[in-house]
Amino acid sequence: MKYYFAPMEGITTHVFRAVHSRRFPGADRYYTPFFSPTSDHLFTPREQRELTPETPCAAPVVPQILSKCAADIVWAAEGLQDMGYTVFNLNLGCPSATVTAKGKGAGLLQKPDALDTLLADVFAASPIAVSLKSRIGYLAPEEFPRLLSIYRQYDAQELILHPRTRKEMYSGAVHMDAFALAAAGSPFPVVYNGDLFTAEDIRAFEAAHPETEAVMLGRGAAADPALFRRLR
């Protein structure tokens, strides 16, 4: 199984990734905290430092984009291609109120038809591969079959799924039935994300879901920097 370090705003910066990947190796991939391209189509100095650091990470890095505008996403993808990236991750799962109020992140899940249009435009024009990170709905788990049917129309590199709704944030039990639904018959790998905090948690998940190719670790890996190393 592969192990990914989740994008965490204010934590998984380029400095953290460079140090962590060398001092505590074991993660197969790191995802950057999201950046939000704007209509002026310029990378800010901070974004340039994050995406083209002087000291690169020792493992592959996938930039994450947060936007509801296909033109801005495609422009950013073109810029990422120029920087040498071959894939980006589209954030469809951030539950923060400041994000969802703007119709971004998990806010996109409220309007499936608009989400479908956005994805159609992005996948048609992006010069590099696209992966998706999503929750299972905005208010209720019953929203997920519709969302999944949309995702399955597109040639995503992978779907990273946190099986909670935006309303649930990080509380309550994860909906493993939704993850199982996604994992069964999707044309892309489905990566699990959520409530895996210790090596024991991860080993138990691996035993229960041997068909899963990868898991994404966030809060547990931030609390225990050596977690990935102990999984090897």
Tab-separated table of C-alpha atoms in Angstrom:
chain	number	residue	atom	x	y	z
A	1	MET	CA	0.000	0.000	0.000
A	2	LYS	CA	1.089	3.560	-0.683
A	3	TYR	CA	1.010	6.300	1.931
A	4	TYR	CA	0.328	9.943	1.118
A	5	PHE	CA	0.840	12.990	3.333
A	6	ALA	CA	-2.315	15.086	3.164
A	7	PRO	CA	-2.341	18.786	2.283
A	8	MET	CA	-2.533	20.720	5.554
A	9	GLU	CA	-2.662	24.494	5.502
A	10	GLY	CA	0.092	26.047	7.590
A	11	ILE	CA	1.780	22.672	8.192
A	12	THR	CA	2.876	20.876	5.020
A	13	THR	CA	4.770	23.850	3.601
A	14	HIS	CA	7.776	23.458	1.311
A	15	VAL	CA	10.120	23.725	4.315
A	16	PHE	CA	8.216	21.028	6.196
A	17	ARG	CA	8.137	18.748	3.151
A	18	ALA	CA	11.879	19.089	2.552
A	19	VAL	CA	12.777	18.384	6.177
A	20	HIS	CA	10.190	15.687	6.832
A	21	SER	CA	10.957	13.722	3.669
A	22	ARG	CA	14.610	13.499	4.661
A	23	ARG	CA	14.410	13.117	8.435
A	24	PHE	CA	11.346	10.865	8.490
A	25	PRO	CA	11.215	9.151	5.088
A	26	GLY	CA	8.435	6.785	4.146
A	27	ALA	CA	5.694	8.868	2.541
A	28	ASP	CA	5.202	7.991	-1.116
A	29	ARG	CA	3.775	11.388	-1.983
A	30	TYR	CA	3.151	14.816	-0.488
A	31	TYR	CA	0.288	17.139	-1.369
A	32	THR	CA	0.768	20.875	-1.045
A	33	PRO	CA	-1.658	23.050	0.890
A	34	PHE	CA	-4.149	24.433	-1.592
A	35	PHE	CA	-3.522	27.556	-3.587
A	36	SER	CA	-6.274	29.587	-5.259
A	37	PRO	CA	-5.498	30.949	-8.722
A	38	THR	CA	-7.167	34.257	-9.503
A	39	SER	CA	-8.321	35.938	-12.680
A	40	ASP	CA	-5.110	37.960	-12.970
A	41	HIS	CA	-3.336	34.673	-13.746
A	42	LEU	CA	-0.178	35.354	-11.793
A	43	PHE	CA	1.523	33.139	-9.247
A	44	THR	CA	2.209	35.077	-6.067
A	45	PRO	CA	5.747	35.072	-4.630
A	46	ARG	CA	4.523	32.807	-1.845
A	47	GLU	CA	3.016	30.350	-4.331
A	48	GLN	CA	6.227	30.352	-6.339
A	49	ARG	CA	8.221	29.504	-3.213
A	50	GLU	CA	5.833	26.681	-2.386
A	51	LEU	CA	5.773	25.230	-5.874
A	52	THR	CA	9.424	25.728	-6.879
A	53	PRO	CA	11.337	25.596	-3.581
A	54	GLU	CA	15.097	25.951	-3.412
A	55	THR	CA	15.256	22.738	-1.374
A	56	PRO	CA	12.886	20.281	-3.022
A	57	CYS	CA	11.073	17.467	-1.287
A	58	ALA	CA	12.750	14.056	-1.434
A	59	ALA	CA	9.470	12.445	-2.557
A	60	PRO	CA	7.015	13.337	-5.324
A	61	VAL	CA	4.814	16.373	-4.679
A	62	VAL	CA	1.312	17.045	-6.008
A	63	PRO	CA	0.052	20.645	-5.924
A	64	GLN	CA	-3.531	21.173	-4.815
A	65	ILE	CA	-5.766	23.781	-6.460
A	66	LEU	CA	-8.825	25.368	-4.826
A	67	SER	CA	-11.088	27.138	-7.309
A	68	LYS	CA	-14.567	27.126	-8.839
A	69	CYS	CA	-13.452	28.670	-12.145
A	70	ALA	CA	-12.379	26.279	-14.897
A	71	ALA	CA	-10.392	28.930	-16.762
A	72	ASP	CA	-8.353	29.748	-13.660
A	73	ILE	CA	-7.774	26.066	-12.920
A	74	VAL	CA	-6.584	25.359	-16.466
A	75	TRP	CA	-4.283	28.395	-16.403
A	76	ALA	CA	-2.777	27.127	-13.142
A	77	ALA	CA	-2.377	23.639	-14.615
A	78	GLU	CA	-0.470	25.115	-17.551
A	79	GLY	CA	1.805	26.952	-15.146
A	80	LEU	CA	2.351	23.798	-13.125
A	81	GLN	CA	3.287	21.952	-16.308
A	82	ASP	CA	5.912	24.609	-17.001
A	83	MET	CA	7.292	23.967	-13.507
A	84	GLY	CA	7.648	20.258	-14.275
A	85	TYR	CA	4.533	18.879	-12.598
A	86	THR	CA	2.560	16.131	-14.310
A	87	VAL	CA	-0.560	16.107	-12.105
A	88	PHE	CA	-2.519	18.384	-9.807
A	89	ASN	CA	-5.202	17.707	-7.225
A	90	LEU	CA	-8.527	19.555	-7.292
A	91	ASN	CA	-9.917	20.346	-3.846
A	92	LEU	CA	-13.595	19.400	-3.622
A	93	GLY	CA	-13.536	18.650	0.080
A	94	CYS	CA	-12.362	21.563	2.232
A	95	PRO	CA	-15.159	22.109	4.796
A	96	SER	CA	-14.003	25.501	6.094
A	97	ALA	CA	-16.828	28.033	6.197
A	98	THR	CA	-14.623	30.711	4.654
A	99	VAL	CA	-14.044	28.384	1.686
A	100	THR	CA	-17.522	26.915	1.228
A	101	ALA	CA	-19.178	30.342	1.491
A	102	LYS	CA	-17.399	31.194	-1.769
A	103	GLY	CA	-18.651	28.028	-3.443
A	104	LYS	CA	-15.225	26.400	-3.373
A	105	GLY	CA	-13.940	23.187	-1.810
A	106	ALA	CA	-16.846	21.195	-0.382
A	107	GLY	CA	-19.064	24.112	-1.367
A	108	LEU	CA	-18.940	22.776	-4.926
A	109	LEU	CA	-20.801	19.662	-3.794
A	110	GLN	CA	-23.995	21.668	-3.233
A	111	LYS	CA	-24.580	22.029	-6.986
A	112	PRO	CA	-23.842	18.743	-8.766
A	113	ASP	CA	-24.773	20.029	-12.214
A	114	ALA	CA	-22.412	22.993	-11.904
A	115	LEU	CA	-19.721	20.653	-10.582
A	116	ASP	CA	-20.193	18.403	-13.606
A	117	THR	CA	-19.778	21.371	-15.945
A	118	LEU	CA	-16.661	22.511	-14.102
A	119	LEU	CA	-15.072	19.073	-14.322
A	120	ALA	CA	-15.961	18.716	-17.996
A	121	ASP	CA	-14.205	21.978	-18.782
A	122	VAL	CA	-11.168	21.185	-16.637
A	123	PHE	CA	-10.635	17.662	-17.928
A	124	ALA	CA	-11.094	18.802	-21.530
A	125	ALA	CA	-8.409	21.474	-21.299
A	126	SER	CA	-5.911	20.561	-18.586
A	127	PRO	CA	-2.479	19.771	-20.042
A	128	ILE	CA	-1.614	17.555	-17.066
A	129	ALA	CA	-3.416	14.812	-15.172
A	130	VAL	CA	-6.097	15.666	-12.623
A	131	SER	CA	-6.804	13.960	-9.322
A	132	LEU	CA	-9.802	14.742	-7.133
A	133	LYS	CA	-10.156	15.072	-3.362
A	134	SER	CA	-13.733	15.013	-2.170
A	135	ARG	CA	-16.158	14.446	0.647
A	136	ILE	CA	-19.303	12.375	0.146
A	137	GLY	CA	-21.735	15.277	0.160
A	138	TYR	CA	-22.516	18.661	1.593
A	139	LEU	CA	-25.356	17.891	3.998
A	140	ALA	CA	-26.114	14.176	3.770
A	141	PRO	CA	-24.440	10.907	2.720
A	142	GLU	CA	-27.356	10.260	0.377
A	143	GLU	CA	-25.861	12.861	-1.948
A	144	PHE	CA	-22.878	10.672	-2.736
A	145	PRO	CA	-24.223	8.335	-5.450
A	146	ARG	CA	-24.988	11.361	-7.633
A	147	LEU	CA	-21.539	12.848	-7.014
A	148	LEU	CA	-19.844	9.521	-7.677
A	149	SER	CA	-21.695	9.128	-10.968
A	150	ILE	CA	-20.279	12.507	-12.002
A	151	TYR	CA	-16.724	11.640	-10.976
A	152	ARG	CA	-16.845	8.350	-12.859
A	153	GLN	CA	-17.402	10.175	-16.146
A	154	TYR	CA	-13.885	11.610	-16.054
A	155	ASP	CA	-10.389	10.247	-16.459
A	156	ALA	CA	-9.174	11.198	-12.994
A	157	GLN	CA	-5.779	9.937	-11.926
A	158	GLU	CA	-7.383	9.034	-8.599
A	159	LEU	CA	-10.198	9.983	-6.239
A	160	ILE	CA	-9.135	10.724	-2.674
A	161	LEU	CA	-12.229	10.283	-0.538
A	162	HIS	CA	-12.919	11.493	2.994
A	163	PRO	CA	-16.163	9.628	3.711
A	164	ARG	CA	-17.899	12.360	5.677
A	165	THR	CA	-20.119	15.225	4.573
A	166	ARG	CA	-19.159	18.858	4.851
A	167	LYS	CA	-21.779	19.239	7.613
A	168	GLU	CA	-20.082	16.508	9.646
A	169	MET	CA	-16.695	18.210	9.395
A	170	TYR	CA	-14.416	15.794	11.327
A	171	SER	CA	-16.948	14.423	13.821
A	172	GLY	CA	-18.991	11.252	13.920
A	173	ALA	CA	-18.224	7.932	12.312
A	174	VAL	CA	-16.910	7.794	8.775
A	175	HIS	CA	-19.303	6.293	6.224
A	176	MET	CA	-17.457	3.197	5.133
A	177	ASP	CA	-20.389	2.138	2.977
A	178	ALA	CA	-19.784	5.216	0.828
A	179	PHE	CA	-16.105	4.379	0.506
A	180	ALA	CA	-16.987	0.802	-0.445
A	181	LEU	CA	-19.397	2.104	-3.083
A	182	ALA	CA	-16.684	4.278	-4.595
A	183	ALA	CA	-14.037	1.566	-4.482
A	184	ALA	CA	-16.268	-0.961	-6.252
A	185	GLY	CA	-16.154	-0.453	-9.978
A	186	SER	CA	-14.639	3.001	-10.277
A	187	PRO	CA	-12.410	3.494	-13.343
A	188	PHE	CA	-9.736	5.131	-11.178
A	189	PRO	CA	-8.029	4.232	-7.885
A	190	VAL	CA	-9.934	5.373	-4.800
A	191	VAL	CA	-7.668	6.540	-1.978
A	192	TYR	CA	-8.970	6.473	1.592
A	193	ASN	CA	-8.620	9.502	3.859
A	194	GLY	CA	-10.004	9.866	7.367
A	195	ASP	CA	-9.476	8.822	10.991
A	196	LEU	CA	-6.253	6.870	10.515
A	197	PHE	CA	-4.088	8.210	13.321
A	198	THR	CA	-1.726	5.406	14.337
A	199	ALA	CA	0.191	2.563	12.731
A	200	GLU	CA	-2.305	0.204	14.356
A	201	ASP	CA	-5.219	2.036	12.727
A	202	ILE	CA	-3.566	1.782	9.344
A	203	ARG	CA	-2.669	-1.894	9.674
A	204	ALA	CA	-6.251	-2.668	10.645
A	205	PHE	CA	-7.516	-0.744	7.627
A	206	GLU	CA	-5.101	-2.565	5.320
A	207	ALA	CA	-6.287	-5.919	6.651
A	208	ALA	CA	-9.932	-4.983	6.138
A	209	HIS	CA	-9.432	-3.361	2.721
A	210	PRO	CA	-6.566	-5.151	0.939
A	211	GLU	CA	-7.822	-3.943	-2.444
A	212	THR	CA	-7.182	-0.282	-1.556
A	213	GLU	CA	-4.021	0.995	-3.244
A	214	ALA	CA	-3.278	3.988	-1.013
A	215	VAL	CA	-4.305	5.915	2.071
A	216	MET	CA	-3.834	9.599	2.817
A	217	LEU	CA	-2.730	10.536	6.324
A	218	GLY	CA	-3.114	13.999	7.780
A	219	ARG	CA	-3.684	14.715	11.449
A	220	GLY	CA	-2.044	11.477	12.576
A	221	ALA	CA	1.070	12.124	10.515
A	222	ALA	CA	1.305	15.707	11.735
A	223	ALA	CA	1.115	14.530	15.348
A	224	ASP	CA	3.618	11.709	14.785
A	225	PRO	CA	6.261	12.653	12.180
A	226	ALA	CA	7.726	9.129	12.227
A	227	LEU	CA	4.429	7.451	11.351
A	228	PHE	CA	5.302	6.800	7.700
A	229	ARG	CA	8.695	5.386	8.611
A	230	ARG	CA	7.145	2.894	11.024
A	231	LEU	CA	4.818	1.648	8.326
A	232	ARG	CA	7.753	0.437	6.209
